[in-house]
GROMACS .gro file of C-alpha atoms in nm:
model
  332
    1MET     CA    1   4.686   5.918   8.473
    2THR     CA    2   4.856   6.237   8.587
    3VAL     CA    3   5.228   6.290   8.564
    4ASP     CA    4   5.425   6.578   8.704
    5VAL     CA    5   5.636   6.755   8.443
    6ARG     CA    6   5.972   6.762   8.612
    7THR     CA    7   6.289   6.949   8.526
    8ASP     CA    8   6.484   6.826   8.830
    9TRP     CA    9   6.578   6.478   8.707
   10THR     CA   10   6.913   6.348   8.824
   11ARG     CA   11   7.146   6.139   8.616
   12ASP     CA   12   7.115   5.856   8.866
   13GLU     CA   13   6.737   5.855   8.821
   14ILE     CA   14   6.771   5.850   8.442
   15ALA     CA   15   7.030   5.571   8.457
   16ALA     CA   16   6.789   5.373   8.675
   17LEU     CA   17   6.520   5.407   8.406
   18PHE     CA   18   6.761   5.272   8.143
   19ASP     CA   19   6.832   4.977   8.375
   20LEU     CA   20   6.468   4.876   8.413
   21PRO     CA   21   6.360   4.544   8.263
   22PHE     CA   22   6.279   4.626   7.901
   23LEU     CA   23   5.912   4.531   7.917
   24ASP     CA   24   5.857   4.730   8.237
   25LEU     CA   25   6.025   5.035   8.083
   26VAL     CA   26   5.817   5.020   7.766
   27TYR     CA   27   5.498   4.968   7.969
   28GLU     CA   28   5.569   5.275   8.180
   29ALA     CA   29   5.652   5.486   7.876
   30ALA     CA   30   5.341   5.367   7.691
   31SER     CA   31   5.122   5.449   7.990
   32ILE     CA   32   5.263   5.800   8.015
   33HIS     CA   33   5.227   5.847   7.641
   34ARG     CA   34   4.858   5.749   7.643
   35ALA     CA   35   4.791   5.983   7.935
   36HIS     CA   36   4.910   6.285   7.738
   37HIS     CA   37   4.878   6.209   7.367
   38PRO     CA   38   4.624   6.049   7.133
   39ARG     CA   39   4.692   5.678   7.103
   40ASN     CA   40   4.766   5.536   6.758
   41GLU     CA   41   4.831   5.880   6.610
   42VAL     CA   42   5.165   5.990   6.465
   43GLN     CA   43   5.254   6.336   6.339
   44LEU     CA   44   5.397   6.351   5.987
   45SER     CA   45   5.664   6.613   5.924
   46THR     CA   46   5.853   6.688   5.604
   47LEU     CA   47   6.212   6.812   5.602
   48LEU     CA   48   6.356   7.008   5.310
   49SER     CA   49   6.718   7.115   5.261
   50ILE     CA   50   6.689   7.477   5.151
   51LYS     CA   51   7.066   7.524   5.140
   52THR     CA   52   7.288   7.217   5.107
   53GLY     CA   53   7.655   7.158   5.188
   54GLY     CA   54   7.955   7.380   5.242
   55CYS     CA   55   7.905   7.424   5.617
   56VAL     CA   56   8.221   7.537   5.798
   57GLU     CA   57   8.143   7.328   6.109
   58ASP     CA   58   8.327   6.996   6.148
   59CYS     CA   59   8.044   6.780   6.288
   60GLY     CA   60   8.178   6.427   6.262
   61TYR     CA   61   7.843   6.281   6.154
   62CYS     CA   62   7.753   6.534   5.883
   63ASN     CA   63   7.812   6.495   5.511
   64GLN     CA   64   7.728   6.864   5.463
   65SER     CA   65   8.043   6.973   5.645
   66ALA     CA   66   8.310   7.134   5.428
   67HIS     CA   67   8.555   6.914   5.621
   68ALA     CA   68   8.391   6.595   5.491
   69GLU     CA   69   8.499   6.429   5.166
   70THR     CA   70   8.167   6.294   5.043
   71GLY     CA   71   8.144   6.458   4.701
   72LEU     CA   72   7.833   6.649   4.808
   73LYS     CA   73   7.800   6.966   4.604
   74ALA     CA   74   7.727   7.284   4.795
   75THR     CA   75   7.427   7.486   4.679
   76LYS     CA   76   7.294   7.835   4.730
   77LEU     CA   77   6.979   7.916   4.926
   78MET     CA   78   6.673   7.791   4.739
   79ASP     CA   79   6.432   8.027   4.570
   80VAL     CA   80   6.135   8.109   4.793
   81ARG     CA   81   5.885   7.994   4.531
   82ALA     CA   82   6.049   7.652   4.503
   83VAL     CA   83   6.037   7.610   4.880
   84LEU     CA   84   5.667   7.698   4.890
   85GLN     CA   85   5.594   7.451   4.610
   86ALA     CA   86   5.764   7.178   4.812
   87ALA     CA   87   5.562   7.276   5.120
   88ALA     CA   88   5.236   7.255   4.925
   89GLN     CA   89   5.329   6.906   4.805
   90ALA     CA   90   5.416   6.802   5.160
   91LYS     CA   91   5.074   6.915   5.282
   92ASP     CA   92   4.906   6.722   5.000
   93ASN     CA   93   5.096   6.413   5.121
   94GLY     CA   94   4.958   6.451   5.473
   95SER     CA   95   5.232   6.643   5.654
   96SER     CA   96   5.123   6.880   5.927
   97ARG     CA   97   5.467   7.037   5.982
   98PHE     CA   98   5.715   7.162   5.724
   99CYS     CA   99   6.077   7.186   5.836
  100MET     CA  100   6.341   7.380   5.643
  101GLY     CA  101   6.712   7.325   5.700
  102ALA     CA  102   7.015   7.522   5.582
  103ALA     CA  103   7.375   7.402   5.616
  104TRP     CA  104   7.513   7.711   5.790
  105ARG     CA  105   7.711   7.779   6.105
  106GLU     CA  106   7.467   8.069   6.138
  107PRO     CA  107   7.255   8.265   5.890
  108LYS     CA  108   7.384   8.594   5.755
  109ASP     CA  109   7.169   8.903   5.793
  110ARG     CA  110   7.140   8.922   5.414
  111ASP     CA  111   6.967   8.582   5.413
  112MET     CA  112   6.699   8.674   5.665
  113PRO     CA  113   6.446   8.845   5.429
  114ALA     CA  114   6.416   8.530   5.217
  115ILE     CA  115   6.397   8.311   5.527
  116VAL     CA  116   6.121   8.529   5.670
  117GLU     CA  117   5.929   8.510   5.341
  118MET     CA  118   5.952   8.128   5.347
  119VAL     CA  119   5.814   8.111   5.701
  120GLN     CA  120   5.527   8.344   5.620
  121GLY     CA  121   5.440   8.157   5.300
  122VAL     CA  122   5.437   7.813   5.465
  123ARG     CA  123   5.227   7.943   5.754
  124GLN     CA  124   4.970   8.078   5.511
  125MET     CA  125   4.917   7.720   5.390
  126GLY     CA  126   4.810   7.620   5.741
  127LEU     CA  127   5.121   7.414   5.809
  128GLU     CA  128   5.330   7.434   6.122
  129THR     CA  129   5.670   7.584   6.040
  130CYS     CA  130   6.013   7.476   6.158
  131MET     CA  131   6.359   7.604   6.068
  132THR     CA  132   6.710   7.479   6.141
  133LEU     CA  133   6.973   7.731   6.034
  134GLY     CA  134   7.252   7.684   6.285
  135MET     CA  135   7.326   7.928   6.564
  136LEU     CA  136   7.101   8.231   6.604
  137SER     CA  137   7.156   8.573   6.758
  138GLU     CA  138   6.884   8.730   6.970
  139LYS     CA  139   6.804   8.964   6.681
  140GLN     CA  140   6.765   8.680   6.431
  141ALA     CA  141   6.548   8.481   6.670
  142GLY     CA  142   6.330   8.788   6.708
  143GLN     CA  143   6.296   8.822   6.331
  144LEU     CA  144   6.186   8.459   6.301
  145ALA     CA  145   5.939   8.502   6.585
  146GLU     CA  146   5.791   8.810   6.420
  147ALA     CA  147   5.751   8.612   6.097
  148GLY     CA  148   5.549   8.356   6.294
  149LEU     CA  149   5.795   8.066   6.308
  150ASP     CA  150   5.645   7.788   6.520
  151TYR     CA  151   5.952   7.574   6.593
  152TYR     CA  152   6.328   7.610   6.574
  153ASN     CA  153   6.539   7.295   6.557
  154HIS     CA  154   6.881   7.300   6.721
  155ASN     CA  155   6.998   6.960   6.838
  156ILE     CA  156   7.237   6.923   7.130
  157ASP     CA  157   7.359   6.602   6.959
  158THR     CA  158   7.507   6.416   7.257
  159SER     CA  159   7.607   6.457   7.620
  160PRO     CA  160   7.806   6.763   7.729
  161GLU     CA  161   8.101   6.537   7.812
  162ASN     CA  162   8.102   6.366   7.471
  163TYR     CA  163   8.039   6.678   7.265
  164ALA     CA  164   8.402   6.762   7.186
  165ASN     CA  165   8.454   6.407   7.055
  166VAL     CA  166   8.196   6.479   6.784
  167ILE     CA  167   8.242   6.851   6.707
  168THR     CA  168   8.532   7.089   6.771
  169THR     CA  169   8.427   7.407   6.588
  170ARG     CA  170   8.161   7.497   6.846
  171THR     CA  171   8.084   7.404   7.206
  172PHE     CA  172   7.791   7.249   7.383
  173GLU     CA  173   7.738   7.587   7.551
  174ASP     CA  174   7.703   7.749   7.207
  175ARG     CA  175   7.408   7.520   7.141
  176ILE     CA  176   7.246   7.608   7.471
  177GLU     CA  177   7.288   7.980   7.401
  178THR     CA  178   7.094   7.951   7.074
  179LEU     CA  179   6.819   7.752   7.247
  180GLU     CA  180   6.795   8.028   7.506
  181ASN     CA  181   6.769   8.290   7.230
  182VAL     CA  182   6.492   8.088   7.066
  183ARG     CA  183   6.303   8.049   7.394
  184GLY     CA  184   6.349   8.416   7.470
  185ALA     CA  185   6.188   8.507   7.138
  186GLY     CA  186   5.884   8.293   7.215
  187ILE     CA  187   5.952   8.022   6.955
  188ASN     CA  188   5.891   7.656   7.039
  189VAL     CA  189   6.205   7.446   7.070
  190CYS     CA  190   6.285   7.131   6.874
  191SER     CA  191   6.600   6.972   7.015
  192GLY     CA  192   6.729   6.618   7.035
  193GLY     CA  193   7.035   6.424   6.932
  194ILE     CA  194   7.197   6.129   6.760
  195ILE     CA  195   7.230   5.778   6.895
  196GLY     CA  196   7.492   5.534   6.771
  197MET     CA  197   7.795   5.761   6.736
  198GLY     CA  198   8.008   5.526   6.944
  199GLU     CA  199   7.889   5.686   7.267
  200LYS     CA  200   7.841   5.496   7.591
  201ARG     CA  201   7.511   5.456   7.770
  202GLU     CA  202   7.625   5.717   8.022
  203ASP     CA  203   7.638   5.961   7.729
  204ARG     CA  204   7.281   5.876   7.635
  205VAL     CA  205   7.191   5.940   7.998
  206GLY     CA  206   7.375   6.274   7.989
  207PHE     CA  207   7.214   6.374   7.660
  208LEU     CA  208   6.861   6.314   7.791
  209HIS     CA  209   6.948   6.471   8.125
  210ALA     CA  210   7.045   6.795   7.949
  211LEU     CA  211   6.711   6.806   7.765
  212ALA     CA  212   6.498   6.702   8.063
  213THR     CA  213   6.646   6.958   8.301
  214MET     CA  214   6.579   7.259   8.077
  215GLU     CA  215   6.231   7.378   7.986
  216HIS     CA  216   6.135   7.069   7.789
  217PRO     CA  217   6.162   7.102   7.412
  218GLU     CA  218   5.821   7.076   7.249
  219SER     CA  219   5.976   6.835   6.996
  220VAL     CA  220   6.255   6.588   7.069
  221PRO     CA  221   6.405   6.420   6.760
  222ILE     CA  222   6.588   6.095   6.830
  223ASN     CA  223   6.819   6.016   6.538
  224ALA     CA  224   7.008   5.697   6.467
  225LEU     CA  225   7.343   5.769   6.307
  226VAL     CA  226   7.354   5.711   5.933
  227PRO     CA  227   7.726   5.649   5.872
  228VAL     CA  228   7.828   5.829   5.552
  229LYS     CA  229   8.160   5.746   5.390
  230GLY     CA  230   8.382   6.051   5.388
  231THR     CA  231   8.265   6.183   5.724
  232VAL     CA  232   8.476   6.134   6.036
  233LEU     CA  233   8.224   5.909   6.210
  234GLY     CA  234   8.118   5.739   5.889
  235ASP     CA  235   8.472   5.629   5.817
  236MET     CA  236   8.541   5.542   6.180
  237LEU     CA  237   8.227   5.337   6.244
  238ALA     CA  238   8.128   5.195   5.907
  239ASP     CA  239   8.309   4.866   5.957
  240THR     CA  240   8.263   4.826   6.332
  241PRO     CA  241   7.984   4.685   6.548
  242LEU     CA  242   7.922   5.042   6.669
  243ALA     CA  243   7.794   5.143   6.325
  244LYS     CA  244   7.442   5.034   6.410
  245ILE     CA  245   7.309   5.076   6.761
  246ASP     CA  246   7.129   4.779   6.913
  247ALA     CA  247   6.758   4.811   6.841
  248ILE     CA  248   6.656   4.734   7.199
  249GLU     CA  249   6.889   5.006   7.329
  250PHE     CA  250   6.745   5.251   7.077
  251VAL     CA  251   6.391   5.173   7.194
  252ARG     CA  252   6.508   5.214   7.554
  253THR     CA  253   6.632   5.563   7.466
  254VAL     CA  254   6.295   5.654   7.311
  255ALA     CA  255   6.109   5.518   7.613
  256VAL     CA  256   6.324   5.710   7.861
  257ALA     CA  257   6.277   6.029   7.659
  258ARG     CA  258   5.901   5.980   7.675
  259ILE     CA  259   5.904   5.927   8.052
  260LEU     CA  260   6.127   6.228   8.117
  261MET     CA  261   5.940   6.462   7.882
  262PRO     CA  262   5.578   6.346   7.886
  263LEU     CA  263   5.428   6.637   7.693
  264SER     CA  264   5.690   6.657   7.416
  265MET     CA  265   5.656   6.515   7.068
  266VAL     CA  266   5.922   6.244   7.042
  267ARG     CA  267   6.024   6.207   6.680
  268LEU     CA  268   6.190   5.914   6.505
  269SER     CA  269   6.420   6.101   6.272
  270ALA     CA  270   6.728   5.994   6.076
  271GLY     CA  271   6.804   5.624   6.048
  272ARG     CA  272   6.450   5.491   6.008
  273GLU     CA  273   6.523   5.359   5.659
  274SER     CA  274   6.749   5.094   5.812
  275MET     CA  275   6.511   5.005   6.098
  276SER     CA  276   6.283   4.704   6.078
  277ASP     CA  277   5.908   4.751   6.099
  278GLU     CA  278   5.923   4.573   6.434
  279THR     CA  279   6.175   4.821   6.575
  280GLN     CA  280   5.965   5.116   6.462
  281ALA     CA  281   5.653   4.955   6.609
  282LEU     CA  282   5.830   4.919   6.945
  283CYS     CA  283   5.934   5.285   6.926
  284PHE     CA  284   5.572   5.390   6.870
  285LEU     CA  285   5.466   5.170   7.161
  286ALA     CA  286   5.738   5.332   7.375
  287GLY     CA  287   5.603   5.679   7.306
  288ALA     CA  288   5.742   5.803   6.975
  289ASN     CA  289   5.464   5.997   6.802
  290SER     CA  290   5.625   6.184   6.516
  291ILE     CA  291   5.826   6.091   6.206
  292PHE     CA  292   5.977   6.256   5.901
  293THR     CA  293   5.812   6.146   5.579
  294GLY     CA  294   5.940   6.130   5.223
  295ASP     CA  295   6.225   5.952   5.047
  296LYS     CA  296   6.495   6.188   5.173
  297LEU     CA  297   6.571   6.393   5.482
  298LEU     CA  298   6.824   6.670   5.425
  299THR     CA  299   7.066   6.464   5.216
  300THR     CA  300   7.030   6.104   5.339
  301GLY     CA  301   6.768   5.844   5.257
  302ASN     CA  302   6.439   5.801   5.441
  303ALA     CA  303   6.181   5.523   5.453
  304GLY     CA  304   5.945   5.681   5.197
  305ASP     CA  305   5.574   5.764   5.196
  306ASP     CA  306   5.455   5.431   5.053
  307LYS     CA  307   5.651   5.224   5.302
  308ASP     CA  308   5.529   5.440   5.590
  309ALA     CA  309   5.168   5.411   5.474
  310ALA     CA  310   5.199   5.033   5.458
  311LEU     CA  311   5.347   5.021   5.809
  312PHE     CA  312   5.076   5.249   5.948
  313ALA     CA  313   4.810   5.025   5.792
  314ARG     CA  314   4.963   4.715   5.952
  315LEU     CA  315   4.978   4.884   6.292
  316GLY     CA  316   4.644   5.065   6.279
  317VAL     CA  317   4.827   5.396   6.320
  318VAL     CA  318   4.683   5.711   6.162
  319PRO     CA  319   4.857   6.040   6.071
  320LYS     CA  320   4.786   6.339   6.288
  321GLN     CA  321   4.541   6.553   6.095
  322VAL     CA  322   4.643   6.889   5.957
  323ALA     CA  323   4.451   7.138   6.172
  324PRO     CA  324   4.391   7.504   6.088
  325HIS     CA  325   4.697   7.703   6.186
  326PRO     CA  326   4.635   7.867   6.526
  327HIS     CA  327   4.780   8.197   6.406
  328LEU     CA  328   4.542   8.197   6.110
  329GLU     CA  329   4.243   8.107   6.326
  330ALA     CA  330   4.321   8.398   6.557
  331ALA     CA  331   4.337   8.637   6.264
  332GLU     CA  332   3.997   8.537   6.122
   0.00000   0.00000   0.00000
């Protein structure tokens, strides 16, 4: 089955996909997924917080914001050796990608040498590398590219129209500028968003439209909001029906993402710990083919390795194998 990779999707076309009968939508997404990706294979990624809390941004969903009152203690940037030890353990547990996240608006130039050393050390283990450090200048993106960074994560979070309802300390255009800097440096893009922040379906359409009309991100994380008490959205949504998005609507979002971006890795990210096995199975059927492993993401809970292994065994799903790093193969 051949599918044209389009970047000219209209919002009306995307809305029409959302409106398809659920079984037809999932069937189409599954067919496209099988045409471009190994069936029954899911990539395992591990996410480590290398600098926690104290971020000056006011993202309404984030407990690492200095504006939130969650009791989370801010930390300094981790020691490089500790990060590499965590990466080695992640590889032993079957991860093929190691993602490192720092709670910054943007990294300072003084932090870059340690960041570069982390990237180089993780690459030498044969793992794919990913960083999420906030906004990047062209110079910083170039430094990460020179270090060999494979992916940079910078989520657009929601639709352009809904963005200011979630974050006021930066703009949607700021996010796009960093993605352009990352692309310009030759680094693969990891960009997605969060579902269940009280947005309307038209915002989910707008969010996917923004991703599908740029050069498609190589990885597209789809997060379900984890409401944390003390954050703006956590306090606003914790006791309302909006606190947990309908599972069928979440699967619809995954399926539409797969149809729009057939070659991308679509990752189930935050929120999996509260999803049933059946919901996750439907997401895999609808084209999700990547997850974060471990008991914790940056600061919130995750399903855990044992639970994931049990689910994979029930479904007949296997982890994507850790392949030799392409940069290392080229150097040999």
